[in-house]
Short mmCIF file of C-alpha atoms and ligand atoms in Angstrom, two decimals:
data_model
loop_
_atom_site.label_atom_id
_atom_site.label_comp_id
_atom_site.label_asym_id
_atom_site.label_seq_id
_atom_site.Cartn_x
_atom_site.Cartn_y
_atom_site.Cartn_z
CA MET S 1 -261.04 17.48 14.52
CA PHE S 2 -258.97 21.43 14.60
CA LEU S 3 -260.84 21.63 18.08
CA PHE S 4 -259.85 18.38 19.37
CA LYS S 5 -256.41 19.25 18.42
CA PHE S 6 -256.44 22.30 20.18
CA ILE S 7 -257.80 20.43 23.24
CA VAL S 8 -255.80 17.91 23.01
CA SER S 9 -252.56 19.85 22.68
CA SER S 10 -253.22 23.08 24.64
CA VAL S 11 -255.99 22.95 27.09
CA LEU S 12 -255.95 19.30 28.30
CA PRO S 13 -253.17 20.17 30.48
CA PHE S 14 -254.09 22.57 32.28
CA LEU S 15 -257.72 21.16 32.82
CA ILE S 16 -256.04 18.23 34.98
CA LEU S 17 -253.90 20.48 36.95
CA LEU S 18 -257.04 22.71 37.62
CA VAL S 19 -258.77 19.51 38.68
CA ILE S 20 -255.53 17.84 40.08
CA LYS S 21 -255.99 21.19 42.09
CA LEU S 22 -259.32 21.16 43.30
CA ILE S 23 -259.42 17.63 44.69
CA HIS S 24 -256.80 18.49 46.56
CA HIS S 25 -257.08 22.03 47.77
CA LYS S 26 -255.95 21.33 51.04
CA ARG S 27 -253.00 22.93 52.50
CA THR S 28 -250.28 20.65 53.13
CA THR S 29 -248.42 21.45 56.40
CA HIS S 30 -245.39 23.90 55.87
CA SER S 31 -241.88 21.49 55.40
CA SER S 32 -240.05 23.80 57.30
CA GLN S 33 -242.31 22.57 60.47
CA LYS S 34 -242.04 18.85 59.26
CA HIS S 35 -238.54 19.32 58.91
CA GLU S 36 -236.77 21.93 61.16
CA ASN S 37 -233.21 22.11 59.57
CA ARG S 38 -234.72 22.20 56.11
CA PRO S 39 -235.86 25.52 54.61
CA PRO S 40 -239.10 26.99 54.61
CA SER S 41 -241.20 26.70 51.74
CA PRO S 42 -244.57 27.80 50.95
CA TRP S 43 -247.87 25.24 51.35
CA LYS S 44 -247.80 23.49 48.20
CA LEU S 45 -250.33 20.79 46.26
CA PRO S 46 -249.72 16.73 46.11
CA ILE S 47 -248.54 16.38 41.88
CA ILE S 48 -247.76 19.71 41.34
CA GLY S 49 -245.91 21.22 44.61
CA ASN S 50 -245.82 24.77 44.36
CA LEU S 51 -245.79 24.89 40.53
CA HIS S 52 -249.60 26.60 40.75
CA GLN S 53 -248.03 29.97 42.72
CA LEU S 54 -246.01 30.56 40.06
CA SER S 55 -246.53 32.84 36.91
CA GLY S 56 -243.78 32.33 35.39
CA ASN S 57 -241.63 34.99 36.37
CA GLN S 58 -239.41 36.49 38.91
CA ARG S 59 -241.37 38.46 40.37
CA SER S 60 -243.67 35.98 41.46
CA LEU S 61 -240.85 34.05 43.17
CA SER S 62 -239.40 37.73 44.73
CA ILE S 63 -243.32 37.58 46.24
CA LEU S 64 -242.55 34.66 47.98
CA ALA S 65 -239.41 35.15 49.40
CA LYS S 66 -240.81 37.71 51.42
CA LYS S 67 -242.88 36.21 52.96
CA HIS S 68 -240.36 33.06 53.52
CA GLY S 69 -237.58 34.20 53.37
CA PRO S 70 -233.90 34.53 51.64
CA VAL S 71 -233.39 31.06 51.21
CA MET S 72 -236.73 29.27 50.63
CA LEU S 73 -237.27 25.37 49.32
CA LEU S 74 -239.83 24.93 46.77
CA HIS S 75 -241.20 22.06 44.73
CA LEU S 76 -241.60 22.07 41.08
CA GLY S 77 -243.65 19.04 40.80
CA CYS S 78 -241.16 16.79 42.07
CA VAL S 79 -238.10 18.45 42.18
CA PRO S 80 -236.83 20.10 44.59
CA VAL S 81 -235.89 24.18 43.65
CA LEU S 82 -233.56 26.63 45.72
CA ILE S 83 -234.16 30.17 45.71
CA ALA S 84 -231.74 32.56 46.75
CA SER S 85 -232.64 35.80 47.24
CA SER S 86 -230.17 37.79 48.97
CA ALA S 87 -226.66 39.08 48.71
CA ASN S 88 -225.23 36.98 51.75
CA ALA S 89 -226.94 34.05 50.18
CA ALA S 90 -225.77 34.60 46.96
CA ARG S 91 -222.16 35.01 48.09
CA GLU S 92 -222.61 31.71 50.48
CA ILE S 93 -223.96 29.78 47.50
CA LEU S 94 -221.59 31.13 44.57
CA LYS S 95 -218.83 31.51 46.40
CA ASN S 96 -217.83 29.81 50.06
CA HIS S 97 -219.44 26.64 49.28
CA GLU S 98 -218.80 27.09 45.43
CA PRO S 99 -216.98 24.00 44.70
CA MET S 100 -220.50 21.94 45.40
CA PHE S 101 -222.53 24.50 42.79
CA LEU S 102 -220.36 23.83 40.23
CA ASP S 103 -223.68 22.27 38.37
CA ARG S 104 -225.94 23.11 36.45
CA LEU S 105 -229.74 21.94 36.36
CA LYS S 106 -230.92 19.90 33.46
CA SER S 107 -234.02 19.18 31.44
CA THR S 108 -235.03 17.07 28.33
CA ASN S 109 -235.83 20.62 26.19
CA LEU S 110 -232.39 22.03 27.15
CA GLY S 111 -229.84 18.45 26.46
CA LYS S 112 -231.99 18.41 23.50
CA ILE S 113 -231.48 21.93 22.77
CA THR S 114 -227.76 21.70 22.97
CA TYR S 115 -227.17 18.10 22.04
CA ASN S 116 -227.29 16.51 24.90
CA PHE S 117 -225.16 19.18 27.13
CA LYS S 118 -222.52 19.61 24.36
CA ASP S 119 -222.84 23.36 24.83
CA LEU S 120 -220.74 25.45 28.02
CA THR S 121 -223.51 26.75 29.88
CA PHE S 122 -225.08 23.87 30.38
CA SER S 123 -222.39 21.33 30.17
CA PRO S 124 -221.72 19.45 33.17
CA TYR S 125 -218.56 20.81 35.62
CA GLY S 126 -215.62 18.54 34.13
CA GLU S 127 -213.08 17.77 30.88
CA HIS S 128 -215.44 19.08 28.31
CA TRP S 129 -216.30 22.17 30.01
CA ARG S 130 -213.24 23.11 31.03
CA HIS S 131 -211.77 23.03 27.14
CA ALA S 132 -214.66 24.56 25.86
CA LYS S 133 -214.14 27.63 28.25
CA ARG S 134 -210.82 27.71 27.60
CA ILE S 135 -211.01 27.77 24.10
CA LEU S 136 -214.03 29.96 24.01
CA VAL S 137 -212.06 32.92 26.23
CA HIS S 138 -208.95 32.51 24.42
CA HIS S 139 -209.82 32.66 20.65
CA LEU S 140 -213.18 35.05 21.46
CA LEU S 141 -213.83 36.53 24.66
CA SER S 142 -210.71 37.86 25.79
CA HIS S 143 -209.53 41.28 26.76
CA ASN S 144 -206.85 41.16 24.01
CA LYS S 145 -209.46 40.05 21.43
CA VAL S 146 -211.91 41.64 22.10
CA SER S 147 -210.15 45.02 21.63
CA SER S 148 -209.14 43.47 18.12
CA TYR S 149 -213.11 43.98 17.55
CA GLN S 150 -212.83 47.71 17.48
CA LYS S 151 -212.96 48.59 14.21
CA VAL S 152 -216.01 46.00 13.40
CA ARG S 153 -217.97 47.30 16.22
CA GLU S 154 -217.35 50.79 14.84
CA GLU S 155 -218.51 49.79 11.60
CA GLU S 156 -221.59 48.64 12.32
CA VAL S 157 -222.69 51.48 14.48
CA THR S 158 -221.74 53.18 11.87
CA LEU S 159 -224.28 51.21 9.75
CA MET S 160 -226.52 51.39 12.44
CA MET S 161 -226.65 54.55 12.80
CA ASP S 162 -227.58 55.22 8.76
CA ILE S 163 -230.19 53.12 9.39
CA ILE S 164 -231.60 55.25 11.98
CA LYS S 165 -231.02 59.18 9.94
CA GLU S 166 -232.87 57.41 7.23
CA SER S 167 -235.83 57.27 9.22
CA CYS S 168 -235.60 60.71 11.34
CA GLY S 169 -238.88 61.94 12.15
CA SER S 170 -240.71 58.27 11.83
CA LEU S 171 -240.65 55.70 14.25
CA VAL S 172 -238.32 53.61 14.32
CA ASN S 173 -238.48 49.93 16.09
CA PHE S 174 -235.41 49.98 18.68
CA SER S 175 -235.72 46.54 19.42
CA GLU S 176 -235.15 45.62 15.93
CA LEU S 177 -233.03 47.01 14.78
CA MET S 178 -230.60 46.97 18.05
CA ILE S 179 -231.06 42.98 18.39
CA LEU S 180 -229.61 43.07 14.59
CA HIS S 181 -227.22 45.10 15.28
CA THR S 182 -225.73 42.79 18.03
CA ASN S 183 -225.82 40.16 16.24
CA ASN S 184 -224.04 41.65 12.73
CA VAL S 185 -221.11 41.84 15.50
CA PHE S 186 -221.04 38.84 17.43
CA CYS S 187 -221.61 36.91 13.80
CA ARG S 188 -219.08 38.76 12.29
CA VAL S 189 -216.07 38.16 14.88
CA ALA S 190 -216.96 34.55 15.68
CA ILE S 191 -217.80 33.30 11.82
CA GLY S 192 -216.93 36.24 9.44
CA ARG S 193 -220.25 37.05 7.72
CA LYS S 194 -223.76 38.29 8.95
CA PHE S 195 -227.55 37.21 8.03
CA GLU S 196 -230.62 38.22 7.41
CA ARG S 197 -232.60 39.59 9.88
CA LYS S 198 -235.24 36.94 9.20
CA LYS S 199 -232.88 34.22 9.96
CA VAL S 200 -231.60 35.70 12.96
CA LYS S 201 -235.20 36.37 14.26
CA ASP S 202 -236.17 32.69 13.17
CA LEU S 203 -233.46 31.49 15.06
CA ILE S 204 -234.29 33.12 17.93
CA GLU S 205 -237.26 32.43 17.82
CA LEU S 206 -237.32 29.06 17.38
CA SER S 207 -234.31 28.77 20.34
CA VAL S 208 -236.53 30.79 23.12
CA VAL S 209 -239.31 28.34 22.36
CA MET S 210 -237.23 25.22 22.43
CA ILE S 211 -236.06 26.69 25.65
CA GLY S 212 -239.40 27.79 27.29
CA LEU S 213 -241.62 24.95 26.83
CA PHE S 214 -242.58 23.55 29.81
CA ARG S 215 -242.61 19.74 29.92
CA PHE S 216 -244.30 17.08 32.48
CA VAL S 217 -241.86 14.78 31.56
CA ASP S 218 -239.13 16.55 33.83
CA TYR S 219 -241.37 17.91 36.86
CA MET S 220 -243.87 15.38 37.10
CA PRO S 221 -243.19 11.67 35.03
CA SER S 222 -246.20 10.25 35.80
CA LEU S 223 -248.04 12.70 33.96
CA SER S 224 -245.61 12.54 30.85
CA TRP S 225 -248.27 11.30 28.50
CA ILE S 226 -249.40 14.44 28.43
CA ASP S 227 -246.28 15.48 26.64
CA LYS S 228 -247.05 12.78 24.26
CA LEU S 229 -250.94 13.96 24.10
CA ARG S 230 -249.82 17.44 23.23
CA GLY S 231 -247.30 16.13 20.60
CA LEU S 232 -244.20 18.19 22.04
CA ASP S 233 -241.99 15.47 20.94
CA SER S 234 -241.78 16.14 17.38
CA THR S 235 -242.85 20.12 17.95
CA MET S 236 -239.45 19.74 19.51
CA GLU S 237 -238.05 17.49 17.36
CA ASN S 238 -239.49 20.15 14.11
CA HIS S 239 -237.66 22.98 15.70
CA HIS S 240 -234.27 21.20 16.29
CA LYS S 241 -234.29 19.94 12.70
CA LYS S 242 -234.19 24.12 11.23
CA VAL S 243 -231.61 24.78 14.15
CA ASP S 244 -229.61 22.20 13.41
CA LYS S 245 -229.99 23.12 9.53
CA PHE S 246 -228.81 26.37 9.79
CA LEU S 247 -226.12 25.36 12.36
CA ASP S 248 -224.56 22.49 9.91
CA GLY S 249 -224.95 25.17 6.80
CA VAL S 250 -222.22 27.46 8.95
CA ILE S 251 -219.96 24.77 9.13
CA GLU S 252 -219.99 23.52 6.05
CA GLU S 253 -219.79 27.09 5.15
CA HIS S 254 -216.00 27.12 6.70
CA LEU S 255 -215.80 23.88 5.70
CA CYS S 256 -216.12 24.90 2.09
CA LYS S 257 -214.17 27.56 2.44
CA LYS S 258 -211.04 25.92 3.35
CA ARG S 259 -211.60 23.85 1.02
CA ARG S 260 -211.68 26.73 -1.49
CA GLU S 261 -208.01 27.27 -0.69
CA TYR S 262 -207.36 24.22 -3.00
CA ASP S 263 -209.79 24.35 -5.40
CA SER S 264 -210.29 27.75 -5.78
CA ASP S 265 -214.31 27.15 -5.52
CA LYS S 266 -215.97 31.03 -5.37
CA SER S 267 -219.27 29.71 -4.16
CA CYS S 268 -219.02 30.71 -0.32
CA GLU S 269 -218.72 34.73 0.42
CA ILE S 270 -217.11 34.94 3.73
CA ASP S 271 -214.06 37.18 5.41
CA GLU S 272 -210.53 35.41 4.48
CA GLU S 273 -209.30 36.17 8.21
CA GLN S 274 -209.20 32.72 10.54
CA CYS S 275 -212.38 33.41 12.81
CA PHE S 276 -213.93 31.44 15.88
CA ILE S 277 -215.45 28.77 14.26
CA ASP S 278 -212.45 27.95 12.14
CA VAL S 279 -210.55 27.54 15.44
CA LEU S 280 -212.78 24.99 16.54
CA LEU S 281 -212.83 22.83 13.44
CA LYS S 282 -209.06 22.46 13.35
CA ASN S 283 -210.51 19.84 15.86
CA LYS S 284 -207.59 19.24 18.04
CA GLU S 285 -206.53 21.28 20.50
CA ASN S 286 -203.47 21.20 21.92
CA ASP S 287 -202.07 22.13 25.25
CA ASP S 288 -199.07 20.89 27.33
CA THR S 289 -200.71 17.77 28.78
CA THR S 290 -203.47 17.12 26.90
CA SER S 291 -205.32 16.78 23.40
CA PHE S 292 -208.85 17.18 23.08
CA LEU S 293 -211.58 16.46 20.21
CA PHE S 294 -214.26 18.43 19.34
CA GLU S 295 -216.65 16.42 17.62
CA ARG S 296 -219.34 18.00 14.95
CA ASP S 297 -221.69 18.33 18.18
CA ASP S 298 -219.79 20.06 20.11
CA ILE S 299 -219.14 22.96 17.40
CA LYS S 300 -222.82 23.01 17.36
CA GLY S 301 -223.58 22.83 20.95
CA LEU S 302 -221.51 25.72 21.33
CA PHE S 303 -221.39 27.91 18.45
CA LEU S 304 -225.04 28.01 19.10
CA ASP S 305 -224.96 28.77 23.04
CA ILE S 306 -222.61 31.85 22.12
CA PHE S 307 -224.56 32.67 19.47
CA LEU S 308 -227.85 33.22 21.61
CA ALA S 309 -225.87 34.87 24.60
CA GLY S 310 -223.84 37.23 21.84
CA THR S 311 -227.29 38.15 20.81
CA ILE S 312 -230.12 37.66 22.81
CA GLN S 313 -228.26 38.87 26.28
CA THR S 314 -226.47 41.49 25.12
CA PHE S 315 -228.91 43.25 23.12
CA SER S 316 -231.43 43.37 26.01
CA VAL S 317 -229.36 45.00 28.46
CA LEU S 318 -228.75 47.50 25.67
CA GLU S 319 -232.56 47.66 25.06
CA TRP S 320 -233.05 47.77 28.68
CA ALA S 321 -230.78 50.85 29.07
CA LEU S 322 -232.44 52.24 25.98
CA SER S 323 -235.63 52.32 27.82
CA GLU S 324 -234.87 53.81 31.17
CA LEU S 325 -232.87 56.79 29.82
CA VAL S 326 -235.98 57.89 27.06
CA GLN S 327 -238.14 56.93 30.23
CA ASN S 328 -236.39 59.38 32.59
CA PRO S 329 -235.49 62.58 30.61
CA LYS S 330 -232.99 63.64 33.24
CA THR S 331 -231.00 61.27 33.29
CA MET S 332 -230.66 60.90 29.76
CA LYS S 333 -230.11 64.72 29.08
CA LYS S 334 -226.71 64.59 31.83
CA LEU S 335 -225.56 60.99 29.77
CA GLN S 336 -225.64 63.11 27.18
CA GLU S 337 -223.93 65.86 28.49
CA GLU S 338 -221.18 63.80 29.51
CA VAL S 339 -220.74 61.75 25.59
CA ARG S 340 -220.99 64.98 24.27
CA GLU S 341 -218.53 67.17 26.22
CA TYR S 342 -216.13 64.00 25.57
CA ALA S 343 -216.45 63.24 22.00
CA GLN S 344 -216.96 66.87 21.30
CA GLY S 345 -216.34 67.65 17.49
CA LYS S 346 -215.36 63.85 16.60
CA PRO S 347 -217.72 62.43 14.36
CA ASN S 348 -218.40 59.31 16.65
CA VAL S 349 -217.51 58.23 20.13
CA THR S 350 -214.67 55.81 19.78
CA ASP S 351 -213.64 53.13 21.91
CA GLU S 352 -210.33 55.37 23.43
CA ASP S 353 -213.85 57.74 25.07
CA LEU S 354 -215.01 54.99 26.68
CA ALA S 355 -212.82 54.93 29.62
CA LYS S 356 -213.74 58.64 30.67
CA LEU S 357 -217.69 58.05 30.68
CA GLU S 358 -217.75 57.32 34.49
CA TYR S 359 -222.07 57.95 34.01
CA LEU S 360 -222.35 56.12 31.08
CA ASN S 361 -220.65 52.90 32.96
CA ALA S 362 -223.13 53.96 36.19
CA VAL S 363 -225.99 53.58 33.79
CA PHE S 364 -225.38 50.07 32.39
CA LYS S 365 -224.96 48.95 36.69
CA GLU S 366 -228.16 50.76 36.65
CA THR S 367 -230.01 48.97 34.32
CA MET S 368 -228.29 45.18 35.21
CA ARG S 369 -229.29 46.24 38.98
CA LEU S 370 -233.14 46.40 37.80
CA HIS S 371 -233.29 44.29 34.47
CA PRO S 372 -230.80 41.28 34.95
CA SER S 373 -230.79 39.10 32.03
CA PRO S 374 -231.34 36.04 32.86
CA PRO S 375 -232.83 36.63 36.22
CA LEU S 376 -232.27 33.97 37.42
CA ILE S 377 -228.38 31.92 38.02
CA PRO S 378 -229.57 28.38 37.53
CA ARG S 379 -227.10 25.63 39.36
CA GLU S 380 -227.58 22.45 41.22
CA LEU S 381 -225.47 21.01 44.37
CA THR S 382 -223.83 18.09 43.88
CA GLN S 383 -223.59 16.78 47.74
CA ASP S 384 -225.73 17.45 50.31
CA LEU S 385 -224.43 20.33 52.52
CA ASN S 386 -225.47 21.96 55.35
CA LEU S 387 -226.63 25.51 54.13
CA MET S 388 -227.03 28.65 56.12
CA GLY S 389 -228.31 26.09 59.06
CA TYR S 390 -230.29 23.92 56.46
CA GLU S 391 -229.79 20.77 55.31
CA ILE S 392 -229.77 21.00 51.28
CA LYS S 393 -229.98 17.56 49.50
CA CYS S 394 -227.71 16.24 46.83
CA GLY S 395 -228.79 17.32 43.17
CA THR S 396 -231.27 20.26 44.62
CA LYS S 397 -231.90 22.85 41.90
CA VAL S 398 -230.80 26.07 42.60
CA PHE S 399 -231.69 29.05 41.44
CA ILE S 400 -229.95 32.82 42.35
CA ASN S 401 -232.59 35.40 42.06
CA THR S 402 -230.39 38.24 40.76
CA TRP S 403 -233.80 40.29 40.16
CA ALA S 404 -234.54 40.42 43.50
CA ILE S 405 -231.09 40.98 45.08
CA GLY S 406 -231.25 44.13 42.89
CA ARG S 407 -234.47 45.74 44.35
CA ASP S 408 -233.98 44.05 47.47
CA PRO S 409 -234.76 47.63 49.98
CA THR S 410 -231.65 46.45 52.62
CA LEU S 411 -229.30 46.88 50.08
CA TRP S 412 -230.54 50.34 48.11
CA ASP S 413 -232.04 53.20 48.50
CA GLU S 414 -235.42 53.67 46.21
CA PRO S 415 -234.72 50.44 44.72
CA GLU S 416 -237.19 51.13 42.24
CA VAL S 417 -236.31 54.19 40.77
CA PHE S 418 -233.66 54.19 37.99
CA LYS S 419 -231.16 56.17 39.51
CA PRO S 420 -227.01 55.73 37.92
CA GLU S 421 -225.84 58.41 40.36
CA ARG S 422 -226.08 56.22 42.88
CA PHE S 423 -222.95 54.34 41.46
CA LEU S 424 -221.05 57.16 40.96
CA SER S 425 -219.64 57.46 44.96
CA SER S 426 -219.62 53.74 45.31
CA PRO S 427 -217.04 50.57 44.22
CA ILE S 428 -219.77 48.37 43.50
CA ASP S 429 -219.03 46.49 39.68
CA TYR S 430 -220.51 43.93 38.05
CA TYR S 431 -217.11 41.94 37.77
CA GLY S 432 -218.63 39.01 40.91
CA ALA S 433 -216.95 40.75 43.82
CA TYR S 434 -219.97 42.55 45.49
CA PHE S 435 -222.83 40.14 45.93
CA GLU S 436 -225.89 42.96 45.57
CA LEU S 437 -225.06 43.39 41.78
CA ILE S 438 -224.06 40.17 39.48
CA PRO S 439 -225.83 40.35 36.48
CA PHE S 440 -223.13 38.12 35.18
CA GLY S 441 -223.06 35.43 37.90
CA THR S 442 -219.30 34.91 39.50
CA GLY S 443 -216.67 32.50 40.04
CA ARG S 444 -215.75 29.29 37.86
CA ARG S 445 -219.00 29.27 36.03
CA GLY S 446 -219.72 33.22 36.01
CA CYS S 447 -219.97 34.45 32.37
CA PRO S 448 -216.93 34.88 29.88
CA GLY S 449 -218.42 37.17 27.88
CA ILE S 450 -218.77 40.46 30.53
CA HIS S 451 -216.15 42.27 28.06
CA TYR S 452 -217.46 41.48 24.89
CA SER S 453 -220.95 42.61 25.75
CA LYS S 454 -219.31 45.79 27.47
CA ALA S 455 -217.32 47.51 24.65
CA ILE S 456 -220.84 46.60 22.29
CA ASN S 457 -223.12 47.81 24.83
CA GLU S 458 -221.24 50.87 25.47
CA ILE S 459 -220.21 51.79 22.26
CA THR S 460 -223.87 51.65 20.89
CA LEU S 461 -225.43 53.53 23.55
CA ALA S 462 -222.74 56.32 23.82
CA ASN S 463 -223.10 56.73 20.09
CA LEU S 464 -226.60 56.45 19.87
CA VAL S 465 -226.90 59.45 22.73
CA TYR S 466 -224.54 61.66 21.33
CA LYS S 467 -225.68 61.75 18.13
CA PHE S 468 -229.37 61.58 18.69
CA ASP S 469 -232.39 62.97 21.10
CA LEU S 470 -234.58 59.28 21.40
CA ALA S 471 -238.46 60.33 22.27
CA PRO S 472 -241.16 58.54 22.46
CA PRO S 473 -243.77 58.26 19.79
CA SER S 474 -245.03 61.50 19.65
CA GLY S 475 -248.42 62.41 22.19
CA GLU S 476 -246.51 59.51 24.36
CA LYS S 477 -245.26 61.26 27.76
CA PRO S 478 -241.77 59.40 28.93
CA LYS S 479 -243.16 57.98 32.52
CA ASP S 480 -245.70 56.12 30.30
CA LEU S 481 -243.34 54.65 28.61
CA ASP S 482 -244.26 50.51 28.54
CA MET S 483 -241.58 48.93 30.30
CA SER S 484 -243.05 45.55 30.35
CA GLU S 485 -241.39 42.31 30.76
CA SER S 486 -240.96 39.19 29.06
CA SER S 487 -241.45 35.93 31.54
CA GLY S 488 -238.81 33.40 30.94
CA ALA S 489 -235.27 32.24 31.48
CA LEU S 490 -234.32 35.69 29.71
CA ILE S 491 -236.34 38.90 30.41
CA HIS S 492 -236.27 41.51 27.99
CA ARG S 493 -239.40 43.92 26.96
CA LYS S 494 -242.59 42.13 26.69
CA ASN S 495 -243.45 44.91 23.67
CA ASN S 496 -240.58 46.09 20.81
CA LEU S 497 -239.54 49.68 21.92
CA PHE S 498 -240.63 51.99 19.37
CA LEU S 499 -238.92 55.50 19.38
CA VAL S 500 -239.23 58.29 17.08
CA PRO S 501 -235.29 59.74 16.72
CA PRO S 502 -235.01 63.35 15.23
CA LEU S 503 -231.31 64.61 14.31
CA ALA S 504 -229.59 66.04 17.40
CA PHE S 505 -227.09 67.40 15.19
CA LYS S 506 -225.21 66.50 11.69
C1 HEM F 601 -224.76 41.19 29.33
C2 HEM F 601 -224.36 40.34 28.98
C3 HEM F 601 -224.52 38.67 29.41
C4 HEM F 601 -225.67 38.57 30.56
C5 HEM F 601 -225.60 39.79 31.53
C6 HEM F 601 -224.92 37.57 30.89
C7 HEM F 601 -225.01 36.98 32.21
C8 HEM F 601 -224.42 35.49 32.36
C9 HEM F 601 -224.97 34.63 33.68
C10 HEM F 601 -226.20 35.39 34.73
C11 HEM F 601 -223.87 33.34 33.51
C12 HEM F 601 -224.10 32.31 34.69
C13 HEM F 601 -223.24 32.69 35.39
C14 HEM F 601 -223.09 32.11 36.54
O1 HEM F 601 -223.30 30.87 36.68
O2 HEM F 601 -222.47 31.95 37.56
C15 HEM F 601 -223.42 33.49 32.28
C16 HEM F 601 -222.98 32.38 31.64
C17 HEM F 601 -222.06 32.17 31.08
N1 HEM F 601 -222.61 33.11 29.71
FE1 HEM F 601 -223.35 35.20 29.48
N2 HEM F 601 -223.74 36.73 30.11
C18 HEM F 601 -223.93 38.17 29.10
C19 HEM F 601 -223.51 38.23 27.75
C20 HEM F 601 -222.96 36.64 27.36
C21 HEM F 601 -221.51 37.00 26.21
C22 HEM F 601 -221.86 37.75 25.52
C23 HEM F 601 -221.32 35.38 26.17
C24 HEM F 601 -220.61 34.89 25.01
C25 HEM F 601 -220.46 35.18 23.86
C26 HEM F 601 -221.84 34.62 27.35
C27 HEM F 601 -221.49 33.34 27.13
C28 HEM F 601 -221.69 32.66 27.93
C29 HEM F 601 -221.45 31.71 28.67
C30 HEM F 601 -220.37 30.17 27.72
C31 HEM F 601 -221.77 31.24 29.87
C32 HEM F 601 -221.58 30.13 30.66
C33 HEM F 601 -220.51 29.83 31.60
C34 HEM F 601 -220.17 28.24 32.44
O3 HEM F 601 -220.89 27.28 32.93
O4 HEM F 601 -219.19 28.27 32.84
N3 HEM F 601 -222.67 35.51 28.06
N4 HEM F 601 -223.89 34.40 31.89
#
């Protein structure tokens, strides 16, 4: 019984794919030859299109792009997907033709996890998106707001350093430590409280699984019965229920806090100050021209969206920066010298020191050049368009491969080498004007969390290298540090980063 269930849920779909592949083991002609104005495409198979050529990560897309060019058209099942892999193509899409690329692609899973696109990241371009973004930026992510979280950041950095100090000399799981640290800061500023490690981990894991589940219905609707055989609907439903319960809990806690103002119920332990979730719960956001109502699902969708971005994306950059520094001891030393010179004699590095730390800034630019998270910026074309001489159809999904752009040898000298120095004498920054470095995207749908993540990542890394000489586990050479990437929509380290922190000075 168990074996049967296992075969039906896991192996059968892949066997079917294999059979299809064998039956149709005949190359189709290049679509670029058939339709002269279409972008070049790799050869594809009936039904599955180019799916068999993707190993689930951006590296396989980059290899295809090297062969077929910086603008290529793939077919994932029956879905046309344009892959842009050069800074020029990114500029054309995100700047010169921006109004036609303001929508995001959709999928069944995304619809489920976002409460039917009630979040911000995958919300269609329109009224809901506009209001949600304005409120998010104004009440959580503006420069002023981010500066006002200085105390929270510093307190959390101190707590994290205390944990490290206690375990000095022994192995520390820095990946876990940093994910919890970024989540603590985010939750304190957004909802006024923190969660225990297990709850955060479970919620993130469930969400990542939900986003990443491959469903035939979205790419090969004729094979959607396989999804049913694999029980994906009920898997999604179960995961969604758990995430939903967590989000309901967050909302109830805040409603309870409000009620407490009237009935002195002491059962909720959250900060008294108004935080972002309270703003959303006020329900009506008025401006001069219109009023907008946030329903409960809108609040849950938006909150989950920023909970994940505020934690996973932010932490991932920190994790890669630290990994690169440990792997490159000379770069680590240079950064330590800079930080220690400016913060000399102080108990901690503070926000005021950060503006002077040019090399630290360059370390983050270089980290995001090599490890952009997400590696692909997703958009969707909303009308037929001639793009760089190619005819592209309305509804085509678009991915800008920032991972490939960051490693393009025509843009970067020794692109695979971690070399923050390249940014010291360069005007390039990551705010969206330089298309060779767009880890946060750009334009109207660009990331609103840049200042937020910059502030937390810089203060955390500066303090870590100020206090500790971090090294790989004993016996391991820095250059042998495992740097494997995960696959999927967000790239983080495949395996946790374990380091040994001896105290540099107390
Ligand atoms: C280092 C950390 C981060 C990176 C690398 C990152 C990257 C990105 C990228 C590439 C996009 C797509 C941009 C585009 O389409 O042009 C995006 C969108 C978005 N990000 Fe971030 N992000 C980070 C942190 C954050 C944080 C901290 C938040 C909020 C707390 C956030 C919230 C969002 C939202 C809501 C969107 C969708 C914007 C829209 O569609 O209008 N991000 N981010």
